Amino acid sequence: MSKGIYITGTGPGSGKSLIVLGMMELLAQHGRKLGFFRPVAVEGGGVDRLAALVTSRYAITAPGESMFGASYASARDLIAGDKMDELQSRIIEKYEALERQCDFVVCVGTDYRAVHTALEFEYNVEVARNLGTPLMPIVAGRGRTPGEIVDSVRILAEFLEARKCDLVSVFVNRVAPGHVKEAATRLEENAPAGIPVFVLPDHPMLDKPTVGEIMRALGAGMVHGDANRLDREVTGYRVAAMELPNFLDHLVEGCMVITPGDRSDILIGTLAADAATSYPGIAGVVLTGGFKPAPQVQRLFEGLRRSPVPILHVDADTFETVTEVNAVPAGLSPENQRKIAGALGVFESNVDVSRLEGRIAVMRSSRVTPLMFQHDLLSGARAKRRHIVLPEGTEKRILRAAEILQLRDAVDITLLGSPKEVGEKITSLGLSLPGVKIIDPMTSELREDFGRTYFELRQHKGISLQMALDAMSDVSYFGTMMVCRGIADGMVSGAVHSTQHTIRPALEIIRTRPGCPIVSSVFFMCLSDRVLVYGDCAVNPDPDAEQLAHIAISSASTARNFGIEPRVAMLSYSTGESGKGADVEKVKEATRLARRLCPDLKLEGPVQYDAAVDPDVARVKLPESEVAGRATVFIFPDLNAGNNAYKAVQRTANAVAIGPVLQGLNKPVNDLSRGCTVTDIVNTVAITAIQAQMEGDAT
């Protein structure tokens, strides 16, 4: 069986970066050590934009020189000297050396810098055959009708069959969205026997350079603005050479304004227009000629209520700058998570990955990497789409995460907050969230109904109807009631609000599951080669023995639900019978109760952390245990120990900590840390969606 695939366009403009990213994401979830190889390097040293993206995202540590066969210069010299065999031998030798170090290698063809496209594609086919790797060709669909696409694929299949080339699949990329369905249907009827053909639509986000890409291409400095806005796409550029009133009529959404740096009137006017709702929002400003705004002007635009627009400056004149901006290509870069999410969303929504996996015959490894786990979360969420409410609708991290989740087609989302304020925040961040619902609890028609429901639930606690109605103006209470009433399937909050603010409404309204007297939490700790479960590190300060037993059972169930075989370690400062004291006795009693309540659960306690995780220590301290040395679920005796432990591992072992994930509630509500990242939010929303799926399956 081949240990690699060869991805190449059949010509220029195929958009192979998207296909490469999608395939790397698919292969990475299987825990194999991946390699990346290009037969001919785009730049000296074997580093190019695609290689930088892949090596960064997928933690490929192979030296740069091992990832390419030859440089373009040496390849040209060898071909000119009629030494094609020597060139092929070099490429094969380098590939085989890399293959020996990896479980699977993704090879990526040349970038069509040669004059004759057909000859270059034939060269890529020959390289693939010599490497023994099956081919994944990409047909450029832009500007082609469905009939022309079918003809292109048919000709391609005949060409490759004549050359006895093994095909994994064919991709048709950058097809006009209106032609995708017809092209896919016609290709299904006319595809080469047994060869899957996947049709992917053109995506406007992927075909536009970002402000940051333009900034790097120009070597520009940044005078002012929000660095997070550098990943906004630039739809075009406008040169400001006329008077301000006339120029304002030429602004369009997402454009880059290019103007001499001494045109303070244009700069101030453009920023004012961007801040106004009556004009389109711009992507950025480039000041040319080596001029920077005068200090008085800079104080003025820094004082604008909304001025996150990146303002760049260059030494070149306006004409030269326009020429350079016009030549900046769109691409995928490691720092642009929006484009990566958009590309993966296009791939995952249009490719039958299970069929593709069958074609490349990748076997799952026993290793579980953070990327695998996070990929599985999004895949799981996408499998049975659920509706998640995010109460903190004006928080920028929440909005960025919502866009990524939408691009990955993972969940349906409702944001809470004033539609005007949320909409302005979305625009100011340069995001796109079409179709996302925005509800203002203060004005919603649901508020009175929710208030009466809350009154019925809590009147025995002295809550009046007016107090209940007032409570529904709070986004946490309103969002929780949406979940309670089935309008949303789950809720995620806590990026701004405290844990108590998130959990209290859930305890009052949703309440705990039957047979589970306590709400607790776990963190998924994603280490380099496995995922562990830590509980409870966020909710219960000092659980008693019975509560600790229920935390262990809930944590084991959570682990199992997310594909982790639960082997539970009840942690203490002593192992077995080696220690005495009230703290140890609590863990012993919790272990006894958990075994009685769940006799089939693999569980050990009390046990020290080293004996729970290290097989060598376990052989000495608990040689007969089926859990010691192999534990996957770690139950800490109190919040002090658990919270410090997860943060220590997170910071010192460079682990990804996903959570806290709440367990024990009737419906899923999850809390975020106020220091959470956008990735943390994406992961937590995906977990919440999967919990909601399981709740639905259980009813």
XYZ file of C-alpha atoms in Angstrom:
699
model
C 0.000 0.000 0.000
C 1.309 3.446 -0.909
C 2.387 5.712 1.921
C 1.662 8.882 0.002
C -0.557 10.780 -2.401
C 0.353 13.260 -5.119
C -1.826 16.380 -5.422
C -1.406 18.521 -8.497
C -3.410 20.920 -10.606
C -3.931 20.104 -14.261
C -2.981 23.699 -14.967
C -2.610 27.103 -13.304
C -5.404 28.534 -11.160
C -6.664 25.215 -9.794
C -6.566 26.380 -6.151
C -4.609 23.377 -4.959
C -3.800 24.992 -1.597
C -7.403 24.392 -0.518
C -7.247 20.711 -1.510
C -3.873 20.238 0.178
C -5.175 21.840 3.388
C -8.312 19.686 3.336
C -6.327 16.484 2.791
C -3.803 17.348 5.507
C -6.680 18.000 7.921
C -8.286 14.679 7.003
C -5.056 12.706 7.364
C -3.987 14.449 10.581
C -7.018 13.166 12.453
C -5.689 9.617 12.157
C -2.693 10.275 14.366
C -0.062 9.371 11.815
C 3.229 11.178 11.459
C 2.735 13.222 8.308
C 5.308 14.432 5.839
C 5.032 17.161 3.219
C 6.995 17.000 -0.039
C 7.376 19.077 -3.177
C 9.406 17.642 -6.080
C 10.518 21.123 -7.076
C 10.854 23.911 -4.509
C 9.160 27.220 -5.232
C 11.884 29.191 -3.484
C 15.406 28.544 -2.365
C 15.717 26.491 0.801
C 12.528 24.606 0.037
C 10.230 27.051 1.828
C 7.127 28.437 0.159
C 3.771 29.758 1.372
C 2.033 26.395 1.177
C 4.888 24.644 2.953
C 4.856 27.324 5.662
C 1.119 26.829 6.185
C 1.311 23.041 6.345
C 4.393 22.789 8.540
C 3.019 25.349 10.982
C -0.508 23.985 11.284
C 0.391 20.303 11.398
C 3.570 20.550 13.499
C 5.792 19.035 10.808
C 9.315 19.250 12.152
C 11.306 17.773 9.256
C 14.138 20.050 8.060
C 13.178 22.273 5.159
C 15.667 20.715 2.784
C 14.100 17.260 3.296
C 10.734 18.469 1.996
C 11.767 19.205 -1.600
C 13.538 17.305 -4.332
C 15.246 20.097 -6.229
C 15.135 23.849 -6.618
C 13.602 25.420 -9.714
C 17.038 26.662 -10.772
C 18.687 23.235 -10.553
C 15.673 21.577 -12.208
C 15.881 24.010 -15.129
C 19.624 23.391 -15.496
C 19.215 19.601 -15.475
C 16.368 19.697 -17.995
C 18.322 22.080 -20.238
C 21.307 19.711 -20.042
C 19.133 16.746 -21.090
C 19.552 15.206 -17.621
C 15.903 14.477 -16.844
C 16.781 11.048 -15.429
C 19.202 12.623 -12.974
C 16.526 15.091 -11.851
C 14.018 12.285 -11.323
C 16.608 10.259 -9.386
C 17.262 13.191 -7.063
C 13.549 13.655 -6.418
C 12.984 9.945 -5.754
C 15.965 9.770 -3.407
C 14.775 12.757 -1.375
C 11.186 11.473 -1.268
C 12.187 7.995 -0.092
C 14.361 9.487 2.651
C 11.391 11.490 3.913
C 8.990 8.567 3.519
C 11.158 6.431 5.827
C 10.646 8.998 8.594
C 6.860 9.317 8.163
C 3.695 7.269 8.224
C 2.200 9.141 5.277
C 3.477 11.811 2.873
C 1.467 14.401 0.970
C 3.261 15.377 -2.235
C 2.299 18.599 -3.993
C 3.033 19.259 -7.649
C 4.663 22.188 -9.348
C 3.159 25.672 -9.684
C 3.075 25.962 -13.493
C 5.894 28.385 -13.981
C 6.869 26.639 -17.194
C 5.693 27.884 -20.566
C 3.741 24.818 -21.684
C 0.959 23.763 -19.298
C 0.341 20.325 -20.855
C 4.022 19.394 -20.615
C 4.191 20.466 -16.984
C 1.139 18.391 -16.030
C 2.633 15.417 -17.857
C 5.818 15.974 -15.873
C 3.851 15.863 -12.589
C 2.159 12.640 -13.679
C 5.547 11.108 -14.409
C 6.898 12.184 -11.002
C 3.897 10.624 -9.270
C 4.423 7.353 -11.128
C 8.117 7.295 -10.257
C 7.376 7.935 -6.573
C 4.745 5.183 -6.544
C 2.096 7.594 -5.255
C -1.476 7.634 -6.583
C -2.617 10.875 -8.119
C -5.180 13.456 -6.984
C -5.517 15.846 -9.941
C -7.380 19.157 -9.609
C -9.269 20.616 -12.547
C -9.810 24.380 -12.530
C -13.545 25.021 -12.821
C -13.582 28.806 -12.880
C -15.198 30.212 -16.021
C -16.348 26.780 -17.232
C -19.880 25.570 -17.799
C -21.019 22.196 -16.393
C -20.685 20.705 -19.887
C -17.126 21.984 -20.261
C -16.259 20.629 -16.796
C -17.562 17.150 -17.708
C -15.540 17.199 -20.941
C -12.386 18.259 -19.074
C -12.714 15.427 -16.544
C -13.384 12.884 -19.297
C -10.298 13.956 -21.264
C -8.233 13.908 -18.072
C -9.375 10.369 -17.211
C -8.513 9.109 -20.713
C -5.104 10.768 -20.538
C -4.266 9.188 -17.164
C -5.627 5.781 -18.125
C -3.358 5.739 -21.155
C -0.391 6.368 -18.866
C -1.431 3.674 -16.372
C -1.593 6.206 -13.564
C -3.360 5.264 -10.310
C -6.125 7.708 -9.390
C -7.444 8.308 -5.883
C -9.995 10.918 -6.888
C -10.500 13.978 -9.054
C -11.316 17.432 -7.689
C -12.985 20.154 -9.723
C -12.309 23.371 -7.846
C -13.469 26.975 -8.079
C -16.721 26.179 -9.858
C -19.312 28.977 -9.995
C -21.709 28.289 -7.080
C -24.685 28.234 -9.429
C -23.092 25.450 -11.499
C -21.961 23.153 -8.661
C -25.093 21.024 -8.370
C -25.489 20.470 -12.115
C -21.794 19.744 -12.594
C -21.783 17.249 -9.699
C -24.880 15.470 -11.049
C -23.508 15.201 -14.571
C -20.104 14.028 -13.339
C -21.747 11.359 -11.204
C -23.394 10.031 -14.350
C -20.229 10.293 -16.478
C -17.360 9.843 -14.014
C -14.549 7.345 -14.624
C -15.520 3.929 -13.269
C -15.006 3.752 -9.514
C -13.207 7.114 -9.299
C -14.922 9.713 -7.095
C -15.105 13.221 -8.525
C -15.714 16.059 -6.060
C -16.972 19.480 -7.152
C -16.039 22.464 -4.966
C -17.504 25.950 -5.359
C -15.611 29.174 -5.731
C -15.433 31.047 -2.418
C -14.995 34.840 -2.557
C -13.100 34.988 0.753
C -10.350 32.732 -0.574
C -9.723 34.714 -3.742
C -8.989 38.065 -2.140
C -5.728 39.114 -0.469
C -5.975 40.342 3.093
C -4.746 43.629 4.491
C -1.946 41.705 6.207
C -0.860 40.029 2.969
C -0.743 43.398 1.241
C 1.150 44.873 4.190
C 3.794 42.126 3.992
C 4.049 42.312 0.199
C 4.629 46.088 0.314
C 6.936 45.929 3.328
C 4.629 48.538 4.834
C 4.669 49.892 8.360
C 1.508 50.222 10.447
C 0.689 53.686 11.750
C -2.556 52.858 13.510
C -5.374 50.321 13.740
C -6.433 46.981 15.171
C -4.002 44.175 14.288
C -6.939 41.763 14.237
C -8.254 43.652 11.206
C -5.207 42.633 9.169
C -6.916 39.376 8.227
C -9.827 41.145 6.519
C -10.134 40.510 2.783
C -9.556 43.403 0.397
C -12.230 43.463 -2.309
C -10.371 46.024 -4.431
C -8.564 49.323 -4.150
C -9.459 52.958 -4.636
C -6.861 55.629 -5.408
C -7.762 58.936 -3.757
C -6.592 61.662 -6.130
C -9.714 63.844 -6.282
C -11.372 66.124 -3.742
C -12.860 64.381 -0.697
C -16.596 64.890 -1.506
C -16.145 63.341 -4.942
C -13.928 60.538 -3.656
C -16.417 59.401 -0.985
C -18.854 58.389 -3.720
C -16.315 55.814 -4.941
C -15.936 53.884 -1.674
C -17.099 50.262 -1.727
C -17.330 47.656 1.025
C -13.949 46.132 1.887
C -11.844 48.333 -0.398
C -8.291 49.490 0.290
C -7.805 53.257 -0.012
C -4.448 54.328 -1.452
C -3.526 57.987 -1.104
C -0.449 60.183 -0.685
C 0.469 60.410 2.985
C 0.117 64.186 3.061
C -3.587 64.081 2.092
C -4.906 64.505 5.647
C -8.317 65.450 4.286
C -8.680 62.078 2.538
C -7.447 60.173 5.583
C -9.780 61.849 8.076
C -12.714 61.799 5.661
C -12.243 58.112 4.865
C -12.049 57.134 8.545
C -15.131 59.207 9.309
C -16.989 57.516 6.446
C -15.956 54.097 7.755
C -17.316 54.981 11.187
C -20.633 56.149 9.705
C -23.403 53.683 8.918
C -24.253 55.614 5.746
C -20.992 54.617 4.015
C -19.398 51.223 3.287
C -16.773 49.871 5.681
C -13.248 49.929 4.271
C -10.510 47.338 4.768
C -7.588 49.704 5.257
C -5.628 52.739 4.107
C -2.166 52.886 2.508
C -0.326 56.217 2.786
C 2.279 56.603 0.045
C 5.327 58.776 -0.562
C 6.955 58.161 2.820
C 4.628 60.619 4.556
C 3.041 59.905 7.948
C 0.122 61.800 9.486
C 1.029 64.909 11.468
C 0.764 64.443 15.257
C -2.353 66.632 15.371
C -4.040 64.521 12.691
C -3.048 61.289 14.412
C -4.590 62.513 17.689
C -7.736 63.355 15.786
C -8.297 59.953 14.183
C -7.239 58.127 17.337
C -10.075 59.961 19.083
C -12.729 58.723 16.696
C -15.266 56.460 18.456
C -14.557 53.658 16.043
C -11.127 53.695 14.409
C -9.801 50.135 14.149
C -9.023 50.515 10.443
C -5.371 49.595 9.704
C -3.447 52.593 8.390
C -0.267 51.559 6.570
C 2.539 53.666 5.183
C 5.119 53.028 2.444
C 7.971 54.992 0.927
C 6.952 54.195 -2.662
C 4.892 56.639 -4.693
C 1.207 56.076 -5.376
C 1.595 54.610 -8.881
C 4.225 52.098 -7.765
C 2.138 51.161 -4.737
C -0.989 50.566 -6.827
C 1.003 48.352 -9.190
C 2.349 46.286 -6.296
C -1.047 46.007 -4.578
C -2.612 44.838 -7.823
C -0.024 42.036 -8.030
C -0.501 40.680 -4.491
C -1.894 37.146 -4.791
C -4.550 35.732 -2.475
C -3.341 32.811 -0.416
C -3.661 30.782 2.743
C -1.274 31.738 5.516
C -0.793 30.199 8.992
C -1.874 33.360 10.802
C -5.174 33.786 8.935
C -7.584 31.510 10.791
C -10.596 32.950 8.955
C -9.324 31.859 5.545
C -8.236 28.477 6.885
C -11.697 27.940 8.358
C -13.307 29.054 5.104
C -11.148 26.699 3.038
C -11.805 23.740 5.324
C -15.501 24.556 5.338
C -15.593 24.401 1.522
C -13.672 21.102 1.510
C -15.664 19.387 4.251
C -19.034 20.492 2.883
C -18.389 19.211 -0.637
C -16.192 16.143 -0.214
C -17.402 12.717 0.912
C -14.525 12.212 3.332
C -15.536 8.666 4.305
C -15.392 7.611 0.662
C -12.094 9.393 0.232
C -10.676 7.711 3.334
C -11.644 4.364 1.900
C -9.789 5.188 -1.290
C -6.544 6.092 0.427
C -6.916 3.239 2.936
C -5.626 5.125 5.948
C -5.777 3.101 9.148
C -6.418 4.914 12.431
C -3.496 4.985 14.829
C -3.906 4.560 18.574
C -2.430 8.027 19.069
C -4.771 10.967 19.630
C -3.281 14.379 18.937
C -4.875 17.735 19.820
C -5.583 18.409 16.154
C -7.245 14.993 15.786
C -9.421 15.606 18.835
C -10.443 19.095 17.733
C -11.112 17.856 14.192
C -13.318 15.086 15.588
C -15.232 17.670 17.646
C -16.113 19.732 14.578
C -16.874 16.623 12.530
C -19.111 15.333 15.312
C -20.922 18.649 15.608
C -21.465 18.780 11.861
C -22.887 15.231 11.746
C -26.131 16.199 13.522
C -26.334 19.956 13.342
C -27.554 21.667 16.513
C -28.537 25.226 17.483
C -26.345 26.953 20.089
C -27.079 30.289 21.754
C -24.167 32.600 22.622
C -25.335 35.251 25.130
C -22.226 37.444 24.852
C -23.049 38.666 21.349
C -20.962 41.842 21.457
C -17.717 40.178 22.604
C -15.220 40.133 19.735
C -13.834 36.655 20.532
C -17.362 35.246 20.474
C -18.017 36.874 17.087
C -14.747 35.623 15.603
C -15.525 32.108 16.853
C -19.060 32.347 15.464
C -17.672 33.169 12.031
C -15.280 30.189 12.131
C -18.090 27.874 13.241
C -20.247 29.157 10.408
C -17.433 28.766 7.887
C -16.895 25.189 9.106
C -20.665 24.597 8.814
C -20.697 23.110 12.318
C -23.706 24.617 14.137
C -26.552 27.095 13.875
C -25.969 30.134 16.088
C -28.059 32.750 17.874
C -26.290 35.775 19.343
C -27.887 37.767 22.168
C -27.641 41.547 22.297
C -28.871 44.648 20.551
C -28.972 43.875 16.796
C -27.622 47.357 16.072
C -24.716 47.019 18.511
C -23.905 43.452 17.462
C -24.122 44.401 13.783
C -21.788 47.369 14.265
C -19.303 45.153 16.121
C -19.399 42.555 13.313
C -18.734 45.274 10.755
C -15.963 46.908 12.798
C -14.178 43.565 13.102
C -14.438 42.981 9.347
C -16.393 39.746 9.849
C -19.137 38.134 7.796
C -21.974 36.357 9.623
C -24.856 36.032 7.158
C -27.831 34.115 8.483
C -26.822 34.262 12.146
C -29.811 35.172 14.324
C -29.513 38.128 16.717
C -32.045 38.490 19.550
C -32.266 41.384 22.008
C -33.691 40.066 25.313
C -34.855 43.598 26.189
C -37.209 43.809 23.207
C -37.862 40.176 22.321
C -41.455 38.948 22.188
C -40.220 35.850 24.024
C -39.335 37.792 27.170
C -42.780 37.817 28.768
C -43.368 34.131 28.050
C -39.937 33.260 29.446
C -40.584 35.403 32.528
C -43.815 33.593 33.311
C -42.113 30.207 32.910
C -39.323 31.297 35.253
C -41.896 32.570 37.750
C -43.608 29.172 37.768
C -40.277 27.441 38.355
C -39.080 29.758 41.147
C -42.128 31.214 42.881
C -41.610 28.752 45.757
C -38.339 30.608 46.387
C -40.140 33.937 46.787
C -39.643 35.188 43.221
C -42.419 37.560 42.118
C -43.666 37.781 38.546
C -42.029 41.193 38.094
C -38.709 39.857 39.396
C -39.006 36.959 36.948
C -39.678 39.318 34.042
C -36.737 41.500 35.077
C -34.468 38.433 35.204
C -35.205 37.711 31.543
C -33.475 40.961 30.554
C -30.234 39.274 31.621
C -28.618 37.488 28.655
C -27.583 34.456 30.738
C -31.108 33.887 32.035
C -32.648 34.546 28.608
C -30.208 32.171 26.864
C -30.751 29.476 29.491
C -34.503 29.768 29.019
C -34.049 29.347 25.259
C -32.358 26.023 26.003
C -35.001 25.044 28.570
C -37.816 25.685 26.084
C -36.046 23.879 23.224
C -35.591 27.000 21.084
C -31.834 26.373 21.323
C -30.145 23.030 21.950
C -27.352 24.374 24.140
C -25.661 27.504 25.476
C -22.043 28.648 25.823
C -21.125 31.685 27.913
C -18.400 32.945 30.239
C -16.005 34.851 27.965
C -17.140 37.988 29.791
C -19.385 36.712 32.596
C -18.287 34.795 35.678
C -18.771 31.051 36.104
C -21.453 31.741 38.698
C -23.328 33.995 36.262
C -23.340 31.162 33.711
C -24.135 28.236 36.005
C -26.697 29.736 38.410
C -29.463 30.165 35.776
C -28.807 26.624 34.561
C -29.166 25.210 38.088
C -32.380 27.158 38.638
C -34.008 26.498 35.250
C -32.516 23.403 33.593
C -31.513 21.582 36.793
C -29.590 18.340 37.205
C -30.242 15.025 35.517
C -32.134 12.347 37.471
C -29.713 10.249 39.503
C -26.961 12.890 39.321
C -27.084 15.106 42.423
C -24.191 17.386 41.456
C -23.106 19.550 38.528
C -19.378 19.266 37.926
C -16.868 19.944 35.195
C -14.006 18.413 33.264
C -11.207 19.706 31.087
C -10.029 17.788 28.043
C -6.232 18.042 28.297
C -4.812 17.576 24.793
C -1.181 16.513 25.097
C 1.131 15.836 22.164
C -0.015 12.241 21.680
C -3.168 11.700 23.780
C -6.150 13.374 25.408
C -6.758 13.104 29.163
C -9.799 14.135 31.189
C -9.384 16.179 34.398
C -12.280 16.711 36.822
C -13.445 18.699 38.717
C -11.232 21.720 38.088
C -13.777 24.544 37.940
C -16.999 24.138 39.914
C -16.986 22.329 43.295
C -14.517 23.693 45.897
C -14.498 20.765 48.325
C -16.768 17.861 47.346
C -17.541 15.210 49.953
C -17.030 11.498 49.264
C -20.464 10.968 47.715
C -20.109 14.013 45.484
C -16.618 12.913 44.465
C -17.984 9.492 43.479
C -20.634 11.095 41.268
C -18.005 13.412 39.726
C -15.959 10.324 38.830
C -18.929 8.557 37.231
C -19.995 11.674 35.291
C -16.423 12.286 34.112
C -16.067 8.699 32.922
C -19.314 9.040 30.972
C -18.143 12.309 29.404
C -14.845 10.701 28.400
C -16.636 7.761 26.794
C -19.011 10.072 24.926
C -16.038 11.807 23.324
C -14.190 8.667 22.264
C -11.846 8.275 25.248
C -11.870 4.901 27.001
C -12.405 5.767 30.687
C -9.841 4.430 33.138
C -10.450 6.483 36.270
C -7.791 7.482 38.790
C -9.103 8.849 42.121
C -6.168 11.076 43.014
C -4.682 11.599 46.450
C -1.320 12.247 48.063
C -1.011 8.527 48.804
C -1.349 5.337 46.779
C -3.282 2.314 47.999
C -2.912 1.853 51.755
C 0.298 3.857 52.082
C -1.200 6.992 53.650
C -3.630 8.009 56.378
C -5.681 11.110 57.148
C -9.074 12.647 56.496
C -8.252 13.632 52.906
C -7.129 10.120 52.029
C -10.156 8.564 53.741
C -12.464 10.788 51.681
C -10.935 9.467 48.455
C -11.113 5.868 49.717
C -14.810 6.266 50.521
C -15.484 7.974 47.165
C -13.762 5.064 45.392
C -15.870 2.519 47.297
C -19.113 4.376 46.489
C -18.238 4.796 42.798
C -17.500 1.071 42.484
C -20.815 0.222 44.107
C -22.758 2.632 41.880
C -20.911 1.624 38.687
C -19.302 -1.808 39.160
C -18.161 -2.165 35.514
C -16.153 1.069 35.612
C -12.364 0.687 35.526
C -11.390 2.714 38.580
C -8.466 2.944 41.013
C -8.046 4.940 44.191
C -6.555 6.436 46.131
C -3.616 6.819 43.757
C -0.915 9.427 43.285
C -0.604 11.147 39.941
C 2.720 9.542 39.043
C 1.369 6.053 39.719
C -1.728 6.851 37.678
C 0.122 8.038 34.578
C 3.563 6.357 34.580
C 3.645 2.582 33.862
C 7.058 2.162 35.547
C 5.870 3.756 38.802
C 2.619 1.789 38.607
C 4.477 -1.495 38.370
C 6.092 -0.726 41.715
C 3.168 0.819 43.596
C 0.132 -0.998 42.141
C 1.390 -3.922 40.046
C -2.028 -5.634 39.771
C -4.047 -2.547 38.760
C -5.614 -2.303 35.291
C -5.840 1.493 35.688
C -2.525 2.532 37.291
C -0.038 3.723 34.686
C -2.783 3.841 32.032
C -5.332 6.252 33.504
C -7.260 8.505 31.141
C -9.638 10.188 33.623
C -8.156 11.948 36.656
C -10.428 12.948 39.540
C -8.902 15.521 41.879
C -9.930 15.569 45.555
C -10.805 19.271 45.563
C -10.867 22.406 43.424
C -7.566 23.690 44.790
C -5.695 20.619 43.539
C -7.600 20.316 40.260
C -7.441 23.929 39.126
C -3.734 24.257 39.854
C -2.942 20.918 38.212
C -4.705 21.616 34.921
C -3.113 25.071 34.640
C 0.330 23.684 35.452
C 0.029 21.022 32.753
C -1.442 23.506 30.286
C 1.406 25.990 30.709
C 4.419 23.727 31.238
C 3.536 20.862 28.881
C 2.129 23.165 26.181
C -1.155 21.269 26.366
C -4.423 22.462 24.854
C -7.001 22.645 27.673
C -10.578 22.450 26.374
C -13.186 23.334 28.951
C -14.557 23.567 31.488
C -17.204 21.203 30.144
C -20.166 21.035 32.509
C -21.747 17.668 33.255
C -24.802 16.618 35.201
C -27.323 19.102 33.736
C -30.511 18.062 31.965
C -29.474 20.069 28.893
C -26.027 21.294 27.851
C -24.783 24.629 29.142
C -21.044 25.254 29.159
C -18.827 27.845 30.747
C -15.800 29.598 29.249
C -12.788 31.017 30.995
C -12.678 34.811 30.785
C -9.180 34.375 29.365
C -10.414 32.024 26.627
C -9.150 32.209 23.060
C -11.217 32.043 19.887
C -10.122 28.408 19.457
C -11.319 27.626 22.996
C -14.744 29.010 22.131
C -14.961 27.046 18.881
C -14.073 23.825 20.694
C -16.530 24.453 23.536
C -19.391 25.203 21.161
C -18.641 21.993 19.258
C -18.629 20.022 22.521
C -21.941 21.595 23.514
C -23.457 20.621 20.167
C -22.304 17.013 20.612
C -23.723 16.950 24.145
C -27.021 18.184 22.704
C -26.949 15.390 20.123
C -26.526 12.843 22.913
C -29.346 14.376 24.932
C -31.554 14.078 21.860
C -30.532 10.463 21.249
C -31.305 9.576 24.871
C -34.872 10.949 24.789
